[in-house]
Amino acid sequence: MIIRSARYIKSSTNISQCPEGHLPELAFIGRSNVGKSSLINMLTGFNKLAKTSGDPGKTRTINHFLINDDWYLVDLPGYGYAKVAAKQREDWTKASGEYIMKRENLLCLFVLVDPRHKPQKSDIKFMEFLGMSQIPFTRVFTKSDKMSRDSLARSVREYDAIMLMNWESLPVTFITSTVTKAGRMDILDFIEESMNNFSKQE
Ligand code: GTP
Ligand code: MG
């Protein structure tokens, strides 16, 4: 998949404000500060497309970016950050939950996980919820440049062990870094494949 163009379209606070759902889209979700917005910039090669910040809670709306005038990448607000006010957490759950459950043109969710932390209950529970709701998703371990190869592998194994208690098989998994650009081609190839399957079904 070659990215020829990437354009910010709009920010929405609920699904009814989102662009018309006539194009396929892929969305990025995960805890605050895990690197969702940064990953969108890395994948597209447009570094200022999605706003990033060292402070958790930067992205607060559902943001649509039109790629190659043909499909959308969607940046979602982060979840599960303890310092975020209860009201904001509630708004997140409502907007993202509705988006995930009802957005018919959503091909796949990328669930981002920070491998520097022990497996988080909120991430595991969230992926279980996606599985039970039959929402297609992949797992993305971010910020791989911040870890040694060994500790990264150990962290992934820990996640796998916990997930395999409840799953027969593991989801498609990517390892990324916005610094080394690790995972970029793998994710773009995966998107291309998803898009091809989508057009075959149409
Ligand atoms: P919210 O919008 O608050 O939910 O956060 P987010 O998940 O969109 O995170 P964001 O992309 O804003 O990144 C958070 C911080 O992590 C920023 O300071 C980024 O520069 C940094 N970051 C993101 N990805 C990477 C990575 O692969 N490597 C390194 N070293 N830093 C990263
Ligand atoms: Mg963000």
JSON list of C-alpha atoms and ligand atoms in Angstrom, two decimals:
[
{"chain": "A", "resi": 1, "resn": "MET", "atom": "CA", "xyz": [0.00, 0.00, 0.00]},
{"chain": "A", "resi": 2, "resn": "ILE", "atom": "CA", "xyz": [1.46, 3.31, -1.05]},
{"chain": "A", "resi": 3, "resn": "ILE", "atom": "CA", "xyz": [0.16, 6.41, 0.72]},
{"chain": "A", "resi": 4, "resn": "ARG", "atom": "CA", "xyz": [-0.22, 9.15, -1.89]},
{"chain": "A", "resi": 5, "resn": "SER", "atom": "CA", "xyz": [-2.32, 11.55, 0.14]},
{"chain": "A", "resi": 6, "resn": "ALA", "atom": "CA", "xyz": [-3.62, 11.98, 3.67]},
{"chain": "A", "resi": 7, "resn": "ARG", "atom": "CA", "xyz": [-6.08, 14.67, 4.63]},
{"chain": "A", "resi": 8, "resn": "TYR", "atom": "CA", "xyz": [-7.75, 15.58, 7.91]},
{"chain": "A", "resi": 9, "resn": "ILE", "atom": "CA", "xyz": [-11.51, 15.52, 7.38]},
{"chain": "A", "resi": 10, "resn": "LYS", "atom": "CA", "xyz": [-13.22, 16.12, 10.72]},
{"chain": "A", "resi": 11, "resn": "SER", "atom": "CA", "xyz": [-13.45, 15.57, 14.44]},
{"chain": "A", "resi": 12, "resn": "SER", "atom": "CA", "xyz": [-16.67, 14.11, 15.82]},
{"chain": "A", "resi": 13, "resn": "THR", "atom": "CA", "xyz": [-17.93, 13.71, 19.35]},
{"chain": "A", "resi": 14, "resn": "ASN", "atom": "CA", "xyz": [-20.41, 10.99, 18.41]},
{"chain": "A", "resi": 15, "resn": "ILE", "atom": "CA", "xyz": [-21.15, 8.61, 15.59]},
{"chain": "A", "resi": 16, "resn": "SER", "atom": "CA", "xyz": [-23.90, 10.73, 14.05]},
{"chain": "A", "resi": 17, "resn": "GLN", "atom": "CA", "xyz": [-21.33, 13.46, 13.33]},
{"chain": "A", "resi": 18, "resn": "CYS", "atom": "CA", "xyz": [-18.90, 11.06, 11.60]},
{"chain": "A", "resi": 19, "resn": "PRO", "atom": "CA", "xyz": [-18.47, 11.30, 7.79]},
{"chain": "A", "resi": 20, "resn": "GLU", "atom": "CA", "xyz": [-20.90, 9.29, 5.73]},
{"chain": "A", "resi": 21, "resn": "GLY", "atom": "CA", "xyz": [-19.91, 5.60, 6.02]},
{"chain": "A", "resi": 22, "resn": "HIS", "atom": "CA", "xyz": [-19.46, 4.87, 2.31]},
{"chain": "A", "resi": 23, "resn": "LEU", "atom": "CA", "xyz": [-15.68, 4.27, 2.44]},
{"chain": "A", "resi": 24, "resn": "PRO", "atom": "CA", "xyz": [-13.86, 1.52, 4.36]},
{"chain": "A", "resi": 25, "resn": "GLU", "atom": "CA", "xyz": [-12.06, 2.59, 7.50]},
{"chain": "A", "resi": 26, "resn": "LEU", "atom": "CA", "xyz": [-9.54, 1.33, 10.04]},
{"chain": "A", "resi": 27, "resn": "ALA", "atom": "CA", "xyz": [-9.34, 2.75, 13.54]},
{"chain": "A", "resi": 28, "resn": "PHE", "atom": "CA", "xyz": [-6.71, 3.01, 16.26]},
{"chain": "A", "resi": 29, "resn": "ILE", "atom": "CA", "xyz": [-7.63, 2.49, 19.87]},
{"chain": "A", "resi": 30, "resn": "GLY", "atom": "CA", "xyz": [-5.85, 1.90, 23.17]},
{"chain": "A", "resi": 31, "resn": "ARG", "atom": "CA", "xyz": [-4.89, 3.50, 26.45]},
{"chain": "A", "resi": 32, "resn": "SER", "atom": "CA", "xyz": [-4.02, 7.19, 26.55]},
{"chain": "A", "resi": 33, "resn": "ASN", "atom": "CA", "xyz": [-0.43, 7.92, 25.53]},
{"chain": "A", "resi": 34, "resn": "VAL", "atom": "CA", "xyz": [0.13, 4.49, 23.95]},
{"chain": "A", "resi": 35, "resn": "GLY", "atom": "CA", "xyz": [0.92, 6.17, 20.63]},
{"chain": "A", "resi": 36, "resn": "LYS", "atom": "CA", "xyz": [-2.23, 6.03, 18.48]},
{"chain": "A", "resi": 37, "resn": "SER", "atom": "CA", "xyz": [-1.88, 9.46, 16.92]},
{"chain": "A", "resi": 38, "resn": "SER", "atom": "CA", "xyz": [1.88, 9.02, 16.46]},
{"chain": "A", "resi": 39, "resn": "LEU", "atom": "CA", "xyz": [1.31, 5.70, 14.68]},
{"chain": "A", "resi": 40, "resn": "ILE", "atom": "CA", "xyz": [-1.12, 7.32, 12.23]},
{"chain": "A", "resi": 41, "resn": "ASN", "atom": "CA", "xyz": [1.54, 9.91, 11.41]},
{"chain": "A", "resi": 42, "resn": "MET", "atom": "CA", "xyz": [4.22, 7.24, 11.02]},
{"chain": "A", "resi": 43, "resn": "LEU", "atom": "CA", "xyz": [2.07, 5.07, 8.75]},
{"chain": "A", "resi": 44, "resn": "THR", "atom": "CA", "xyz": [1.02, 7.91, 6.50]},
{"chain": "A", "resi": 45, "resn": "GLY", "atom": "CA", "xyz": [4.41, 9.63, 6.51]},
{"chain": "A", "resi": 46, "resn": "PHE", "atom": "CA", "xyz": [2.69, 12.93, 7.32]},
{"chain": "A", "resi": 47, "resn": "ASN", "atom": "CA", "xyz": [4.17, 13.87, 10.66]},
{"chain": "A", "resi": 48, "resn": "LYS", "atom": "CA", "xyz": [1.75, 16.56, 11.66]},
{"chain": "A", "resi": 49, "resn": "LEU", "atom": "CA", "xyz": [-1.46, 14.91, 10.50]},
{"chain": "A", "resi": 50, "resn": "ALA", "atom": "CA", "xyz": [-2.70, 13.70, 13.91]},
{"chain": "A", "resi": 51, "resn": "LYS", "atom": "CA", "xyz": [-1.93, 15.77, 17.02]},
{"chain": "A", "resi": 52, "resn": "THR", "atom": "CA", "xyz": [0.31, 14.00, 19.52]},
{"chain": "A", "resi": 53, "resn": "SER", "atom": "CA", "xyz": [1.41, 14.90, 23.04]},
{"chain": "A", "resi": 54, "resn": "GLY", "atom": "CA", "xyz": [3.50, 13.65, 25.94]},
{"chain": "A", "resi": 55, "resn": "ASP", "atom": "CA", "xyz": [0.47, 14.32, 28.16]},
{"chain": "A", "resi": 56, "resn": "PRO", "atom": "CA", "xyz": [-2.19, 11.61, 28.13]},
{"chain": "A", "resi": 57, "resn": "GLY", "atom": "CA", "xyz": [-5.67, 12.57, 26.99]},
{"chain": "A", "resi": 58, "resn": "LYS", "atom": "CA", "xyz": [-4.63, 14.58, 23.92]},
{"chain": "A", "resi": 59, "resn": "THR", "atom": "CA", "xyz": [-7.10, 13.08, 21.45]},
{"chain": "A", "resi": 60, "resn": "ARG", "atom": "CA", "xyz": [-10.62, 13.67, 22.72]},
{"chain": "A", "resi": 61, "resn": "THR", "atom": "CA", "xyz": [-12.70, 13.23, 19.60]},
{"chain": "A", "resi": 62, "resn": "ILE", "atom": "CA", "xyz": [-13.16, 10.70, 16.80]},
{"chain": "A", "resi": 63, "resn": "ASN", "atom": "CA", "xyz": [-10.86, 12.01, 14.05]},
{"chain": "A", "resi": 64, "resn": "HIS", "atom": "CA", "xyz": [-11.22, 10.99, 10.42]},
{"chain": "A", "resi": 65, "resn": "PHE", "atom": "CA", "xyz": [-8.29, 11.16, 7.99]},
{"chain": "A", "resi": 66, "resn": "LEU", "atom": "CA", "xyz": [-8.97, 10.46, 4.32]},
{"chain": "A", "resi": 67, "resn": "ILE", "atom": "CA", "xyz": [-6.20, 8.40, 2.69]},
{"chain": "A", "resi": 68, "resn": "ASN", "atom": "CA", "xyz": [-5.62, 8.30, -1.07]},
{"chain": "A", "resi": 69, "resn": "ASP", "atom": "CA", "xyz": [-9.15, 9.77, -1.42]},
{"chain": "A", "resi": 70, "resn": "ASP", "atom": "CA", "xyz": [-10.29, 6.19, -0.94]},
{"chain": "A", "resi": 71, "resn": "TRP", "atom": "CA", "xyz": [-10.40, 5.08, 2.70]},
{"chain": "A", "resi": 72, "resn": "TYR", "atom": "CA", "xyz": [-10.19, 6.44, 6.23]},
{"chain": "A", "resi": 73, "resn": "LEU", "atom": "CA", "xyz": [-7.81, 6.07, 9.11]},
{"chain": "A", "resi": 74, "resn": "VAL", "atom": "CA", "xyz": [-9.52, 6.97, 12.37]},
{"chain": "A", "resi": 75, "resn": "ASP", "atom": "CA", "xyz": [-7.83, 8.26, 15.52]},
{"chain": "A", "resi": 76, "resn": "LEU", "atom": "CA", "xyz": [-9.82, 7.59, 18.68]},
{"chain": "A", "resi": 77, "resn": "PRO", "atom": "CA", "xyz": [-9.47, 9.01, 22.20]},
{"chain": "A", "resi": 78, "resn": "GLY", "atom": "CA", "xyz": [-7.49, 6.91, 24.68]},
{"chain": "A", "resi": 79, "resn": "TYR", "atom": "CA", "xyz": [-9.05, 4.89, 27.47]},
{"chain": "A", "resi": 80, "resn": "GLY", "atom": "CA", "xyz": [-8.16, 3.78, 30.97]},
{"chain": "A", "resi": 81, "resn": "TYR", "atom": "CA", "xyz": [-5.93, 6.59, 32.07]},
{"chain": "A", "resi": 82, "resn": "ALA", "atom": "CA", "xyz": [-6.31, 6.98, 35.83]},
{"chain": "A", "resi": 83, "resn": "LYS", "atom": "CA", "xyz": [-5.64, 10.73, 35.87]},
{"chain": "A", "resi": 84, "resn": "VAL", "atom": "CA", "xyz": [-8.43, 11.47, 33.42]},
{"chain": "A", "resi": 85, "resn": "ALA", "atom": "CA", "xyz": [-11.58, 12.85, 35.05]},
{"chain": "A", "resi": 86, "resn": "ALA", "atom": "CA", "xyz": [-14.51, 10.48, 35.50]},
{"chain": "A", "resi": 87, "resn": "LYS", "atom": "CA", "xyz": [-16.74, 12.58, 33.26]},
{"chain": "A", "resi": 88, "resn": "GLN", "atom": "CA", "xyz": [-14.23, 12.37, 30.41]},
{"chain": "A", "resi": 89, "resn": "ARG", "atom": "CA", "xyz": [-13.90, 8.62, 30.85]},
{"chain": "A", "resi": 90, "resn": "GLU", "atom": "CA", "xyz": [-17.65, 8.32, 30.63]},
{"chain": "A", "resi": 91, "resn": "ASP", "atom": "CA", "xyz": [-17.72, 10.40, 27.44]},
{"chain": "A", "resi": 92, "resn": "TRP", "atom": "CA", "xyz": [-15.00, 8.21, 25.97]},
{"chain": "A", "resi": 93, "resn": "THR", "atom": "CA", "xyz": [-16.85, 5.00, 26.73]},
{"chain": "A", "resi": 94, "resn": "LYS", "atom": "CA", "xyz": [-20.00, 6.36, 25.18]},
{"chain": "A", "resi": 95, "resn": "ALA", "atom": "CA", "xyz": [-18.47, 7.78, 21.99]},
{"chain": "A", "resi": 96, "resn": "SER", "atom": "CA", "xyz": [-15.94, 5.03, 21.29]},
{"chain": "A", "resi": 97, "resn": "GLY", "atom": "CA", "xyz": [-18.29, 2.23, 22.36]},
{"chain": "A", "resi": 98, "resn": "GLU", "atom": "CA", "xyz": [-20.98, 3.48, 20.02]},
{"chain": "A", "resi": 99, "resn": "TYR", "atom": "CA", "xyz": [-18.43, 3.93, 17.26]},
{"chain": "A", "resi": 100, "resn": "ILE", "atom": "CA", "xyz": [-17.02, 0.41, 17.63]},
{"chain": "A", "resi": 101, "resn": "MET", "atom": "CA", "xyz": [-20.39, -1.29, 17.83]},
{"chain": "A", "resi": 102, "resn": "LYS", "atom": "CA", "xyz": [-22.26, 0.63, 15.16]},
{"chain": "A", "resi": 103, "resn": "ARG", "atom": "CA", "xyz": [-19.83, 1.83, 12.52]},
{"chain": "A", "resi": 104, "resn": "GLU", "atom": "CA", "xyz": [-20.61, -0.54, 9.67]},
{"chain": "A", "resi": 105, "resn": "ASN", "atom": "CA", "xyz": [-17.70, 0.47, 7.42]},
{"chain": "A", "resi": 106, "resn": "LEU", "atom": "CA", "xyz": [-15.12, -0.26, 10.16]},
{"chain": "A", "resi": 107, "resn": "LEU", "atom": "CA", "xyz": [-12.94, -3.01, 8.64]},
{"chain": "A", "resi": 108, "resn": "CYS", "atom": "CA", "xyz": [-10.62, -3.50, 11.55]},
{"chain": "A", "resi": 109, "resn": "LEU", "atom": "CA", "xyz": [-9.56, -1.98, 14.85]},
{"chain": "A", "resi": 110, "resn": "PHE", "atom": "CA", "xyz": [-5.91, -1.74, 15.81]},
{"chain": "A", "resi": 111, "resn": "VAL", "atom": "CA", "xyz": [-5.66, -2.19, 19.57]},
{"chain": "A", "resi": 112, "resn": "LEU", "atom": "CA", "xyz": [-2.43, -0.55, 20.72]},
{"chain": "A", "resi": 113, "resn": "VAL", "atom": "CA", "xyz": [-0.63, -1.84, 23.78]},
{"chain": "A", "resi": 114, "resn": "ASP", "atom": "CA", "xyz": [2.49, -0.46, 25.50]},
{"chain": "A", "resi": 115, "resn": "PRO", "atom": "CA", "xyz": [4.81, -3.43, 26.06]},
{"chain": "A", "resi": 116, "resn": "ARG", "atom": "CA", "xyz": [6.75, -1.58, 28.77]},
{"chain": "A", "resi": 117, "resn": "HIS", "atom": "CA", "xyz": [3.90, -2.15, 31.20]},
{"chain": "A", "resi": 118, "resn": "LYS", "atom": "CA", "xyz": [2.72, -5.44, 32.68]},
{"chain": "A", "resi": 119, "resn": "PRO", "atom": "CA", "xyz": [-0.37, -6.75, 30.86]},
{"chain": "A", "resi": 120, "resn": "GLN", "atom": "CA", "xyz": [-3.14, -4.33, 31.78]},
{"chain": "A", "resi": 121, "resn": "LYS", "atom": "CA", "xyz": [-6.56, -5.58, 32.80]},
{"chain": "A", "resi": 122, "resn": "SER", "atom": "CA", "xyz": [-8.26, -2.84, 30.78]},
{"chain": "A", "resi": 123, "resn": "ASP", "atom": "CA", "xyz": [-6.48, -3.96, 27.57]},
{"chain": "A", "resi": 124, "resn": "ILE", "atom": "CA", "xyz": [-7.16, -7.66, 28.12]},
{"chain": "A", "resi": 125, "resn": "LYS", "atom": "CA", "xyz": [-10.82, -7.03, 29.01]},
{"chain": "A", "resi": 126, "resn": "PHE", "atom": "CA", "xyz": [-11.24, -4.74, 26.05]},
{"chain": "A", "resi": 127, "resn": "MET", "atom": "CA", "xyz": [-9.88, -7.33, 23.60]},
{"chain": "A", "resi": 128, "resn": "GLU", "atom": "CA", "xyz": [-12.12, -9.98, 25.18]},
{"chain": "A", "resi": 129, "resn": "PHE", "atom": "CA", "xyz": [-15.07, -7.68, 24.64]},
{"chain": "A", "resi": 130, "resn": "LEU", "atom": "CA", "xyz": [-14.09, -7.25, 20.98]},
{"chain": "A", "resi": 131, "resn": "GLY", "atom": "CA", "xyz": [-13.78, -11.00, 20.55]},
{"chain": "A", "resi": 132, "resn": "MET", "atom": "CA", "xyz": [-17.19, -11.65, 22.09]},
{"chain": "A", "resi": 133, "resn": "SER", "atom": "CA", "xyz": [-18.73, -8.90, 19.99]},
{"chain": "A", "resi": 134, "resn": "GLN", "atom": "CA", "xyz": [-17.08, -10.35, 16.85]},
{"chain": "A", "resi": 135, "resn": "ILE", "atom": "CA", "xyz": [-15.37, -7.10, 16.01]},
{"chain": "A", "resi": 136, "resn": "PRO", "atom": "CA", "xyz": [-12.25, -7.73, 13.90]},
{"chain": "A", "resi": 137, "resn": "PHE", "atom": "CA", "xyz": [-9.10, -6.41, 15.55]},
{"chain": "A", "resi": 138, "resn": "THR", "atom": "CA", "xyz": [-5.33, -6.75, 15.57]},
{"chain": "A", "resi": 139, "resn": "ARG", "atom": "CA", "xyz": [-2.91, -6.16, 18.41]},
{"chain": "A", "resi": 140, "resn": "VAL", "atom": "CA", "xyz": [-0.10, -3.60, 18.12]},
{"chain": "A", "resi": 141, "resn": "PHE", "atom": "CA", "xyz": [2.78, -3.37, 20.56]},
{"chain": "A", "resi": 142, "resn": "THR", "atom": "CA", "xyz": [4.07, 0.21, 20.31]},
{"chain": "A", "resi": 143, "resn": "LYS", "atom": "CA", "xyz": [7.28, 2.05, 21.26]},
{"chain": "A", "resi": 144, "resn": "SER", "atom": "CA", "xyz": [9.51, -0.95, 20.57]},
{"chain": "A", "resi": 145, "resn": "ASP", "atom": "CA", "xyz": [12.53, 1.37, 20.35]},
{"chain": "A", "resi": 146, "resn": "LYS", "atom": "CA", "xyz": [12.26, 1.96, 24.09]},
{"chain": "A", "resi": 147, "resn": "MET", "atom": "CA", "xyz": [12.95, -1.69, 24.98]},
{"chain": "A", "resi": 148, "resn": "SER", "atom": "CA", "xyz": [15.62, -4.28, 24.43]},
{"chain": "A", "resi": 149, "resn": "ARG", "atom": "CA", "xyz": [14.72, -7.10, 22.09]},
{"chain": "A", "resi": 150, "resn": "ASP", "atom": "CA", "xyz": [14.68, -9.55, 25.02]},
{"chain": "A", "resi": 151, "resn": "SER", "atom": "CA", "xyz": [12.41, -7.56, 27.29]},
{"chain": "A", "resi": 152, "resn": "LEU", "atom": "CA", "xyz": [10.07, -6.87, 24.39]},
{"chain": "A", "resi": 153, "resn": "ALA", "atom": "CA", "xyz": [9.85, -10.58, 23.57]},
{"chain": "A", "resi": 154, "resn": "ARG", "atom": "CA", "xyz": [9.25, -11.35, 27.26]},
{"chain": "A", "resi": 155, "resn": "SER", "atom": "CA", "xyz": [6.46, -8.80, 27.46]},
{"chain": "A", "resi": 156, "resn": "VAL", "atom": "CA", "xyz": [4.74, -10.15, 24.32]},
{"chain": "A", "resi": 157, "resn": "ARG", "atom": "CA", "xyz": [5.00, -13.68, 25.74]},
{"chain": "A", "resi": 158, "resn": "GLU", "atom": "CA", "xyz": [3.36, -12.52, 28.97]},
{"chain": "A", "resi": 159, "resn": "TYR", "atom": "CA", "xyz": [0.47, -11.03, 27.03]},
{"chain": "A", "resi": 160, "resn": "ASP", "atom": "CA", "xyz": [0.15, -14.16, 24.91]},
{"chain": "A", "resi": 161, "resn": "ALA", "atom": "CA", "xyz": [0.07, -16.43, 27.96]},
{"chain": "A", "resi": 162, "resn": "ILE", "atom": "CA", "xyz": [-2.75, -14.44, 29.56]},
{"chain": "A", "resi": 163, "resn": "MET", "atom": "CA", "xyz": [-4.76, -14.20, 26.35]},
{"chain": "A", "resi": 164, "resn": "LEU", "atom": "CA", "xyz": [-4.37, -17.89, 25.55]},
{"chain": "A", "resi": 165, "resn": "MET", "atom": "CA", "xyz": [-6.20, -18.71, 28.79]},
{"chain": "A", "resi": 166, "resn": "ASN", "atom": "CA", "xyz": [-9.36, -17.47, 27.10]},
{"chain": "A", "resi": 167, "resn": "TRP", "atom": "CA", "xyz": [-8.55, -17.53, 23.38]},
{"chain": "A", "resi": 168, "resn": "GLU", "atom": "CA", "xyz": [-7.97, -20.47, 21.07]},
{"chain": "A", "resi": 169, "resn": "SER", "atom": "CA", "xyz": [-5.58, -18.44, 18.96]},
{"chain": "A", "resi": 170, "resn": "LEU", "atom": "CA", "xyz": [-3.95, -15.05, 19.16]},
{"chain": "A", "resi": 171, "resn": "PRO", "atom": "CA", "xyz": [-4.94, -12.06, 17.06]},
{"chain": "A", "resi": 172, "resn": "VAL", "atom": "CA", "xyz": [-2.71, -10.78, 14.24]},
{"chain": "A", "resi": 173, "resn": "THR", "atom": "CA", "xyz": [0.07, -8.89, 16.01]},
{"chain": "A", "resi": 174, "resn": "PHE", "atom": "CA", "xyz": [2.36, -6.04, 14.97]},
{"chain": "A", "resi": 175, "resn": "ILE", "atom": "CA", "xyz": [5.36, -4.52, 16.69]},
{"chain": "A", "resi": 176, "resn": "THR", "atom": "CA", "xyz": [5.92, -0.86, 15.92]},
{"chain": "A", "resi": 177, "resn": "SER", "atom": "CA", "xyz": [8.11, 2.13, 16.60]},
{"chain": "A", "resi": 178, "resn": "THR", "atom": "CA", "xyz": [7.67, 5.63, 15.29]},
{"chain": "A", "resi": 179, "resn": "VAL", "atom": "CA", "xyz": [11.41, 6.13, 15.79]},
{"chain": "A", "resi": 180, "resn": "THR", "atom": "CA", "xyz": [12.71, 3.16, 13.77]},
{"chain": "A", "resi": 181, "resn": "LYS", "atom": "CA", "xyz": [9.52, 2.89, 11.64]},
{"chain": "A", "resi": 182, "resn": "ALA", "atom": "CA", "xyz": [9.32, -0.80, 12.59]},
{"chain": "A", "resi": 183, "resn": "GLY", "atom": "CA", "xyz": [6.01, -2.37, 11.59]},
{"chain": "A", "resi": 184, "resn": "ARG", "atom": "CA", "xyz": [5.13, 0.25, 8.98]},
{"chain": "A", "resi": 185, "resn": "MET", "atom": "CA", "xyz": [5.24, -2.00, 5.91]},
{"chain": "A", "resi": 186, "resn": "ASP", "atom": "CA", "xyz": [3.60, -4.90, 7.78]},
{"chain": "A", "resi": 187, "resn": "ILE", "atom": "CA", "xyz": [0.63, -2.75, 8.78]},
{"chain": "A", "resi": 188, "resn": "LEU", "atom": "CA", "xyz": [0.31, -1.15, 5.34]},
{"chain": "A", "resi": 189, "resn": "ASP", "atom": "CA", "xyz": [0.36, -4.61, 3.70]},
{"chain": "A", "resi": 190, "resn": "PHE", "atom": "CA", "xyz": [-2.29, -5.78, 6.15]},
{"chain": "A", "resi": 191, "resn": "ILE", "atom": "CA", "xyz": [-4.45, -2.75, 5.32]},
{"chain": "A", "resi": 192, "resn": "GLU", "atom": "CA", "xyz": [-4.08, -3.43, 1.60]},
{"chain": "A", "resi": 193, "resn": "GLU", "atom": "CA", "xyz": [-5.15, -7.03, 2.09]},
{"chain": "A", "resi": 194, "resn": "SER", "atom": "CA", "xyz": [-8.16, -6.00, 4.22]},
{"chain": "A", "resi": 195, "resn": "MET", "atom": "CA", "xyz": [-9.15, -3.52, 1.54]},
{"chain": "A", "resi": 196, "resn": "ASN", "atom": "CA", "xyz": [-8.91, -6.16, -1.21]},
{"chain": "A", "resi": 197, "resn": "ASN", "atom": "CA", "xyz": [-11.11, -8.54, 0.78]},
{"chain": "A", "resi": 198, "resn": "PHE", "atom": "CA", "xyz": [-13.56, -5.72, 1.37]},
{"chain": "A", "resi": 199, "resn": "SER", "atom": "CA", "xyz": [-13.88, -4.87, -2.34]},
{"chain": "A", "resi": 200, "resn": "LYS", "atom": "CA", "xyz": [-14.35, -8.58, -3.21]},
{"chain": "A", "resi": 201, "resn": "GLN", "atom": "CA", "xyz": [-17.31, -8.71, -0.83]},
{"chain": "A", "resi": 202, "resn": "GLU", "atom": "CA", "xyz": [-18.95, -5.59, -2.27]},
{"chain": "B", "resi": 1, "resn": "GTP", "atom": "P1", "xyz": [-4.00, 10.11, 23.53]},
{"chain": "B", "resi": 1, "resn": "GTP", "atom": "O1", "xyz": [-4.43, 10.90, 22.34]},
{"chain": "B", "resi": 1, "resn": "GTP", "atom": "O2", "xyz": [-3.74, 10.97, 24.72]},
{"chain": "B", "resi": 1, "resn": "GTP", "atom": "O3", "xyz": [-4.91, 8.97, 23.84]},
{"chain": "B", "resi": 1, "resn": "GTP", "atom": "O4", "xyz": [-2.53, 9.48, 23.23]},
{"chain": "B", "resi": 1, "resn": "GTP", "atom": "P2", "xyz": [-2.01, 8.69, 21.93]},
{"chain": "B", "resi": 1, "resn": "GTP", "atom": "O5", "xyz": [-2.22, 7.24, 22.12]},
{"chain": "B", "resi": 1, "resn": "GTP", "atom": "O6", "xyz": [-2.55, 9.28, 20.68]},
{"chain": "B", "resi": 1, "resn": "GTP", "atom": "O7", "xyz": [-0.43, 8.96, 22.03]},
{"chain": "B", "resi": 1, "resn": "GTP", "atom": "P3", "xyz": [0.48, 9.95, 21.17]},
{"chain": "B", "resi": 1, "resn": "GTP", "atom": "O8", "xyz": [0.57, 9.46, 19.77]},
{"chain": "B", "resi": 1, "resn": "GTP", "atom": "O9", "xyz": [0.04, 11.34, 21.39]},
{"chain": "B", "resi": 1, "resn": "GTP", "atom": "O10", "xyz": [1.92, 9.66, 21.82]},
{"chain": "B", "resi": 1, "resn": "GTP", "atom": "C1", "xyz": [2.15, 9.82, 23.21]},
{"chain": "B", "resi": 1, "resn": "GTP", "atom": "C2", "xyz": [3.64, 10.05, 23.43]},
{"chain": "B", "resi": 1, "resn": "GTP", "atom": "O11", "xyz": [4.38, 8.87, 23.10]},
{"chain": "B", "resi": 1, "resn": "GTP", "atom": "C3", "xyz": [4.23, 11.17, 22.59]},
{"chain": "B", "resi": 1, "resn": "GTP", "atom": "O12", "xyz": [5.17, 11.87, 23.38]},
{"chain": "B", "resi": 1, "resn": "GTP", "atom": "C4", "xyz": [4.92, 10.43, 21.45]},
{"chain": "B", "resi": 1, "resn": "GTP", "atom": "O13", "xyz": [6.01, 11.14, 20.90]},
{"chain": "B", "resi": 1, "resn": "GTP", "atom": "C5", "xyz": [5.39, 9.15, 22.14]},
{"chain": "B", "resi": 1, "resn": "GTP", "atom": "N1", "xyz": [5.49, 8.00, 21.21]},
{"chain": "B", "resi": 1, "resn": "GTP", "atom": "C6", "xyz": [4.50, 7.47, 20.47]},
{"chain": "B", "resi": 1, "resn": "GTP", "atom": "N2", "xyz": [4.93, 6.41, 19.75]},
{"chain": "B", "resi": 1, "resn": "GTP", "atom": "C7", "xyz": [6.25, 6.27, 20.04]},
{"chain": "B", "resi": 1, "resn": "GTP", "atom": "C8", "xyz": [7.28, 5.33, 19.62]},
{"chain": "B", "resi": 1, "resn": "GTP", "atom": "O14", "xyz": [7.07, 4.40, 18.82]},
{"chain": "B", "resi": 1, "resn": "GTP", "atom": "N3", "xyz": [8.52, 5.52, 20.15]},
{"chain": "B", "resi": 1, "resn": "GTP", "atom": "C9", "xyz": [8.80, 6.51, 21.05]},
{"chain": "B", "resi": 1, "resn": "GTP", "atom": "N4", "xyz": [10.05, 6.57, 21.53]},
{"chain": "B", "resi": 1, "resn": "GTP", "atom": "N5", "xyz": [7.87, 7.40, 21.47]},
{"chain": "B", "resi": 1, "resn": "GTP", "atom": "C10", "xyz": [6.61, 7.29, 20.97]},
{"chain": "B", "resi": 2, "resn": "MG", "atom": "MG", "xyz": [-3.98, 10.70, 20.40]}
]
